[in-house]
CSV table of C-alpha atoms in Angstrom, one decimal:
chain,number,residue,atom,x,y,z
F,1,UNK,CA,-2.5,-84.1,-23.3
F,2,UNK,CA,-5.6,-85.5,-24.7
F,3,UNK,CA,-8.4,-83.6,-24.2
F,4,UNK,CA,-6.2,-80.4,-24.4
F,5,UNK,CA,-7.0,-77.2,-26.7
F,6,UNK,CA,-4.3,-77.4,-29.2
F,7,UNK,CA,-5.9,-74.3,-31.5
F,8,UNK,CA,-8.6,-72.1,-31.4
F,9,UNK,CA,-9.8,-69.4,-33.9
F,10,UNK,CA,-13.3,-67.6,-35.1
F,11,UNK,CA,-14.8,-68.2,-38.4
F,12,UNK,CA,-17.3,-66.5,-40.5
F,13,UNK,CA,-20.9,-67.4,-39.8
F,14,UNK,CA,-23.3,-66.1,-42.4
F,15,UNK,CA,-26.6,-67.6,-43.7
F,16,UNK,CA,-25.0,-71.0,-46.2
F,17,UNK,CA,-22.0,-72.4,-46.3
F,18,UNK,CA,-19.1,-71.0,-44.4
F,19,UNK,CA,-15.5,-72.6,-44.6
F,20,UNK,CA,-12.8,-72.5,-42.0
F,21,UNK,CA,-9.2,-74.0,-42.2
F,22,UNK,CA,-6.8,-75.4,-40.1
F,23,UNK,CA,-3.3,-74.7,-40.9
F,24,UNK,CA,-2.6,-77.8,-38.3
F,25,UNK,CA,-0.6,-75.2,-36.0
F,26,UNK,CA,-1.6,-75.2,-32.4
F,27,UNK,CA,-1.8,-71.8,-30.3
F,28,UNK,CA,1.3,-69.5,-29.9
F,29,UNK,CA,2.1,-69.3,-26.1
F,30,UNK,CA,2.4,-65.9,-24.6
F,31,UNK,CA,5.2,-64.0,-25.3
F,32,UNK,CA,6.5,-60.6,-23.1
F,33,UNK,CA,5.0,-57.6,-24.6
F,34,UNK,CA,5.0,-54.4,-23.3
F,35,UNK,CA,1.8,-53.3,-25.2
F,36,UNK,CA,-1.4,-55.1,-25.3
F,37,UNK,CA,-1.5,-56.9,-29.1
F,38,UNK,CA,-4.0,-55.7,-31.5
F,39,UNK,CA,-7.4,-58.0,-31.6
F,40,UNK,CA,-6.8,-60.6,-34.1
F,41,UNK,CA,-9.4,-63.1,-36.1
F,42,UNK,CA,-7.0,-65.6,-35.4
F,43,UNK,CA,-4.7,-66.1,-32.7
F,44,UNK,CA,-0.8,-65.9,-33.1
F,45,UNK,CA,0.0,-70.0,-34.2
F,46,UNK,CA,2.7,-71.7,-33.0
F,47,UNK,CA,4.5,-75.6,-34.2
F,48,UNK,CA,2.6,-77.8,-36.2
F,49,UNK,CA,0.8,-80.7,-34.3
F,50,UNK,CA,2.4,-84.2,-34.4
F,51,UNK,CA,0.2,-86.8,-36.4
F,52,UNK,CA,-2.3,-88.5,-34.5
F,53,UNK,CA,-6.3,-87.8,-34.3
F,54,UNK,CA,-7.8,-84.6,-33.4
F,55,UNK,CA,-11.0,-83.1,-32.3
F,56,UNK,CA,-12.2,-80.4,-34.4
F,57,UNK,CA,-15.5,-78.7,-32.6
F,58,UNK,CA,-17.6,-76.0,-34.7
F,59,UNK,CA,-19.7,-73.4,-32.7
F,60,UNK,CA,-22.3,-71.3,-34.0
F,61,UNK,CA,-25.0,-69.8,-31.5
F,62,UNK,CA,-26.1,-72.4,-29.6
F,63,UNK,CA,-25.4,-74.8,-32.2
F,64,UNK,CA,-22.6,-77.5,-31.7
F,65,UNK,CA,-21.1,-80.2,-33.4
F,66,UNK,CA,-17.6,-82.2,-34.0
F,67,UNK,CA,-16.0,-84.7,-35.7
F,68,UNK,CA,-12.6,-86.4,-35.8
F,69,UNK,CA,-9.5,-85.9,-38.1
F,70,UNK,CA,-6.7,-87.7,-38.7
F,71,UNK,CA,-3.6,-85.4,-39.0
F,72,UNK,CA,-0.3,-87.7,-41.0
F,73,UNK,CA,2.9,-87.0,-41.4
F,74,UNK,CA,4.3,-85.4,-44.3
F,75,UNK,CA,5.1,-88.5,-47.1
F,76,UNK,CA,8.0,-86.8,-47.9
F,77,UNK,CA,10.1,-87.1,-44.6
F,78,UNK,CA,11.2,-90.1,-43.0
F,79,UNK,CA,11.6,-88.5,-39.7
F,80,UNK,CA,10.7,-90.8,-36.9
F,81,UNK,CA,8.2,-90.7,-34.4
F,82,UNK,CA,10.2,-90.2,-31.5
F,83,UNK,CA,12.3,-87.5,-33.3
F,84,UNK,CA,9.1,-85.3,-33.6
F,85,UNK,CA,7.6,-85.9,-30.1
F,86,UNK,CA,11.2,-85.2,-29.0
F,87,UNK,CA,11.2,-81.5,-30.9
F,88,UNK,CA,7.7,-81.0,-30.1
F,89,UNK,CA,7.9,-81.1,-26.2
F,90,UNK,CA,11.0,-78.9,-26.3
F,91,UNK,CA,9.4,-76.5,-28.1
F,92,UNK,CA,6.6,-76.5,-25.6
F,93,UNK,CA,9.5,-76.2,-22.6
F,94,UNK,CA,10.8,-73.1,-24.2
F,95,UNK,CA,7.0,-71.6,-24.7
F,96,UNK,CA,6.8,-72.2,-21.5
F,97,UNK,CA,9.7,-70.5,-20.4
F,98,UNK,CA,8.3,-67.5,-22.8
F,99,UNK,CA,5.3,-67.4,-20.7
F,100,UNK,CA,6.7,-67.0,-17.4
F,101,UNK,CA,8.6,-64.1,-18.8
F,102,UNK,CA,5.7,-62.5,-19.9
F,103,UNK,CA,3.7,-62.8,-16.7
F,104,UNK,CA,6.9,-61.3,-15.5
F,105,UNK,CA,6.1,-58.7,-17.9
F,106,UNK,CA,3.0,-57.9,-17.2
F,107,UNK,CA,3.4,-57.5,-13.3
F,108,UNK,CA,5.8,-54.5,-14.5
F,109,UNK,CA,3.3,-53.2,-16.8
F,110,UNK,CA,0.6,-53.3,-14.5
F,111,UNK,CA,2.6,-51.8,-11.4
F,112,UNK,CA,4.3,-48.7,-13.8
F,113,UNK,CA,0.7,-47.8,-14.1
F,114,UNK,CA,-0.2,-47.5,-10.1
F,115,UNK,CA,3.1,-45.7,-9.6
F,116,UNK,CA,2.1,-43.3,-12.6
F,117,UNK,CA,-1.4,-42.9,-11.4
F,118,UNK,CA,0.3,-42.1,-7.8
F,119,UNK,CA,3.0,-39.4,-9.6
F,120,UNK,CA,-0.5,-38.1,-11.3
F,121,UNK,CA,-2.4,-37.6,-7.7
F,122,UNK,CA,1.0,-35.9,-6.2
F,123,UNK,CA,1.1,-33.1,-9.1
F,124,UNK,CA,1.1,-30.0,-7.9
F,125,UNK,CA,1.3,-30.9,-4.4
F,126,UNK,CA,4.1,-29.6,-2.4
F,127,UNK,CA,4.1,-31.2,1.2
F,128,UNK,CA,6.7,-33.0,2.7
F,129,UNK,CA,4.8,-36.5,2.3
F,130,UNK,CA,4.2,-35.6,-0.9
F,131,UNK,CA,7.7,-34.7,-2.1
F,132,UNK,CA,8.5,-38.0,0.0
F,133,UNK,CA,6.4,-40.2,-1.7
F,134,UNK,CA,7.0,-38.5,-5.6
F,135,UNK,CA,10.8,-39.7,-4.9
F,136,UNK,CA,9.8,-43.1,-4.1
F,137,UNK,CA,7.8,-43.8,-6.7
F,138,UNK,CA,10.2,-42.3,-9.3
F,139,UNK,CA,13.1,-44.3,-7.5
F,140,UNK,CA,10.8,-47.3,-7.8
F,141,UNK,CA,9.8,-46.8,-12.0
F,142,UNK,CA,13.5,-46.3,-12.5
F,143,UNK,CA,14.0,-49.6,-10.9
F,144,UNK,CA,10.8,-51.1,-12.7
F,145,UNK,CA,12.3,-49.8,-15.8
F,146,UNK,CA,15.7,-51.5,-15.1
F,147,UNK,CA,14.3,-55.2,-14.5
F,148,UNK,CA,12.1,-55.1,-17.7
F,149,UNK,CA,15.2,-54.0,-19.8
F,150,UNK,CA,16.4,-57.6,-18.5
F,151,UNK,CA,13.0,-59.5,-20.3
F,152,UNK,CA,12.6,-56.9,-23.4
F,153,UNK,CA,13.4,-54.0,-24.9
F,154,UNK,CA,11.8,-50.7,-24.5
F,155,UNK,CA,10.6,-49.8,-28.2
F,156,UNK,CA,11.4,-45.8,-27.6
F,157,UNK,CA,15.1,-46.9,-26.0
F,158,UNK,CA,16.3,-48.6,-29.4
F,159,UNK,CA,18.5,-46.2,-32.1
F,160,UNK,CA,19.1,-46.7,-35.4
F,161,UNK,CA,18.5,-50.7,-36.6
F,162,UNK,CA,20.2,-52.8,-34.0
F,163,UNK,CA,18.8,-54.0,-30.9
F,164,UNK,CA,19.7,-55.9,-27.8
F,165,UNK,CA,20.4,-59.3,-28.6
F,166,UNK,CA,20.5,-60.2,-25.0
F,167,UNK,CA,17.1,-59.9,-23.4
F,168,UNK,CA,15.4,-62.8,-22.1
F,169,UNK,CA,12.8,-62.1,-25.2
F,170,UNK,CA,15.1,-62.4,-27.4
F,171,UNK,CA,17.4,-65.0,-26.2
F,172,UNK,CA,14.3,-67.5,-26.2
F,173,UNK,CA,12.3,-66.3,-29.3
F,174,UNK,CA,15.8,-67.0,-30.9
F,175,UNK,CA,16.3,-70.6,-29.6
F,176,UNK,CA,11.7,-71.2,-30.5
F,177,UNK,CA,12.6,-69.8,-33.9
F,178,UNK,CA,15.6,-72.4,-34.6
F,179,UNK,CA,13.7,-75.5,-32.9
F,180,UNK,CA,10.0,-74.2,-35.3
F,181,UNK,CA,12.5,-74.2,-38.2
F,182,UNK,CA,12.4,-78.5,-39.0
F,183,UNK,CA,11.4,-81.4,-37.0
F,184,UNK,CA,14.6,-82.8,-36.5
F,185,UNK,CA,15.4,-84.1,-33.3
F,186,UNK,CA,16.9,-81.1,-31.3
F,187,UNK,CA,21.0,-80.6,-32.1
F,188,UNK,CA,23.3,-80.1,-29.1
F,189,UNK,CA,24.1,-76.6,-30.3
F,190,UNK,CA,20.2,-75.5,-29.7
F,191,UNK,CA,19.9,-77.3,-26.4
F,192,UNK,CA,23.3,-75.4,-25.0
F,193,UNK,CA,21.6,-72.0,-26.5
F,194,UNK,CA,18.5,-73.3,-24.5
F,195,UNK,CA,20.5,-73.6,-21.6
F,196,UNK,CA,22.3,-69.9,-21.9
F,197,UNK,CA,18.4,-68.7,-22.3
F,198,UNK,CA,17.4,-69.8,-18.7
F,199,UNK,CA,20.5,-69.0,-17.4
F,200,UNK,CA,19.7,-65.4,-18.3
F,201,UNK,CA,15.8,-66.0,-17.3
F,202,UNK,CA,17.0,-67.2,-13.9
F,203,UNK,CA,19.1,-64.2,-13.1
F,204,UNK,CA,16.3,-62.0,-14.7
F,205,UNK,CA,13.7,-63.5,-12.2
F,206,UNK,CA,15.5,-63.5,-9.0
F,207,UNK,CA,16.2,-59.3,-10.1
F,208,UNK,CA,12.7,-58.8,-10.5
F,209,UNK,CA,11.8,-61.2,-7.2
F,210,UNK,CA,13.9,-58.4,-5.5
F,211,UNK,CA,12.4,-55.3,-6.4
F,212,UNK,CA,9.2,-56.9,-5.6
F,213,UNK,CA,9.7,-58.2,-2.8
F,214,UNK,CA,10.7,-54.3,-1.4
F,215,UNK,CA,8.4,-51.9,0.4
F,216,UNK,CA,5.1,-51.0,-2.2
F,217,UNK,CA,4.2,-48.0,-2.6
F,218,UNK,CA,0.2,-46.8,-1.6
F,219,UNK,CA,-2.1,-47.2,-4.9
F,220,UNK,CA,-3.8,-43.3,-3.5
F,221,UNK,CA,-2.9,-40.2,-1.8
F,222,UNK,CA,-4.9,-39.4,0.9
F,223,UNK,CA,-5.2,-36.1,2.4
């Protein structure tokens, strides 16, 4: 969309002249993690922009300024217009498919922590409520656990090299990585692996929709 933030990254600013490049990637969309990422100078890149003018704005301070570039296709394919446009706005359907699993994601993250900050509070306690409430909440982490094995793996439940090659992660990161891999118009076999991605997404989603949509448990014990 014009006007839209296709990339975004921090530069050195020193006293002189200071250079920056482009790779002419745009932003990486969210992905599910189960740990934060490490800070990063630049942020993870995703497909190459399709040729046509772009923006570029520099920042320093309070100091602004921009300028136009014109981004052209490579001389050395003949790959139309359309084709490109085509591959580019699938990619961006499975991104976003890859971000709704990851605010999945994070929801499960977020909610394993209140649960262990209530097992933390109930330690040592031996009162009926207590006991009570210590069940639930380990019930309810089990379940937690369950419904995130359905969008990633857990990186302490993997042995020896292989993982599970049928998590919603996986399953779309596979289909992104084939459609990143040229700009030829999308091929029926990555469309009906797109299709078998969702599927899985949809049943992963309507699983966690469930467990969510069950009796919370308080964020504090009170005396």
């Amino acid at each position: 969309a014009s006007g839209a933030v296709v990339r975004k990254f921090v530069g050195s600013a020193e006293r002189g002249i200071n250079r920056a490049a482009w790779n002419l990637r745009t932003d990486a969309s969210k992905t599910p993690r189960l740990e934060p990422p490490a800070e990063e100078r630049f942020t993870p890149q995703g497909p190459e922009v399709l040729p046509g003018t772009y923006t570029v704005r520099i920042k320093a301070g309070k100091a602004e300024d921009s300028t136009t570039v014109e981004v052209l296709a490579d001389p050395r394919t003949t790959i139309p217009q359309s084709d490109r446009q085509a591959k580019f706005d699938l990619i961006k359907k499975v991104s976003q498919r890859l971000e709704v699993a990851a605010e999945a994601v994070d929801r499960i993250v977020a909610y394993r922590k209140v649960i262990d900050a209530v097992l933390a509070q109930a330690k040592g306690r031996s009162d009926d409520r207590v006991k009570t409430l210590r069940a639930d909440a380990e019930k309810l982490r089990k379940k937690l656990s369950s419904v995130a094995d359905r969008f990633i793996e857990e990186p302490n439940r993997v042995q020896g090299i292989t993982r599970n090659p049928n998590t919603v992660s996986v399953k779309l990161g596979s289909v992104l990585g084939s459609l990143r891999s040229s700009w030829d118009p999308p091929t029926s076999t990555q469309i009906t692996n797109l299709r078998h991605a969702e599927a899985l997404l949809e049943s992963a989603l309507k699983e966690f929709n469930k467990v969510f949509r069950e009796k919370k448990l308080p964020s504090k014990i009170t005396k």
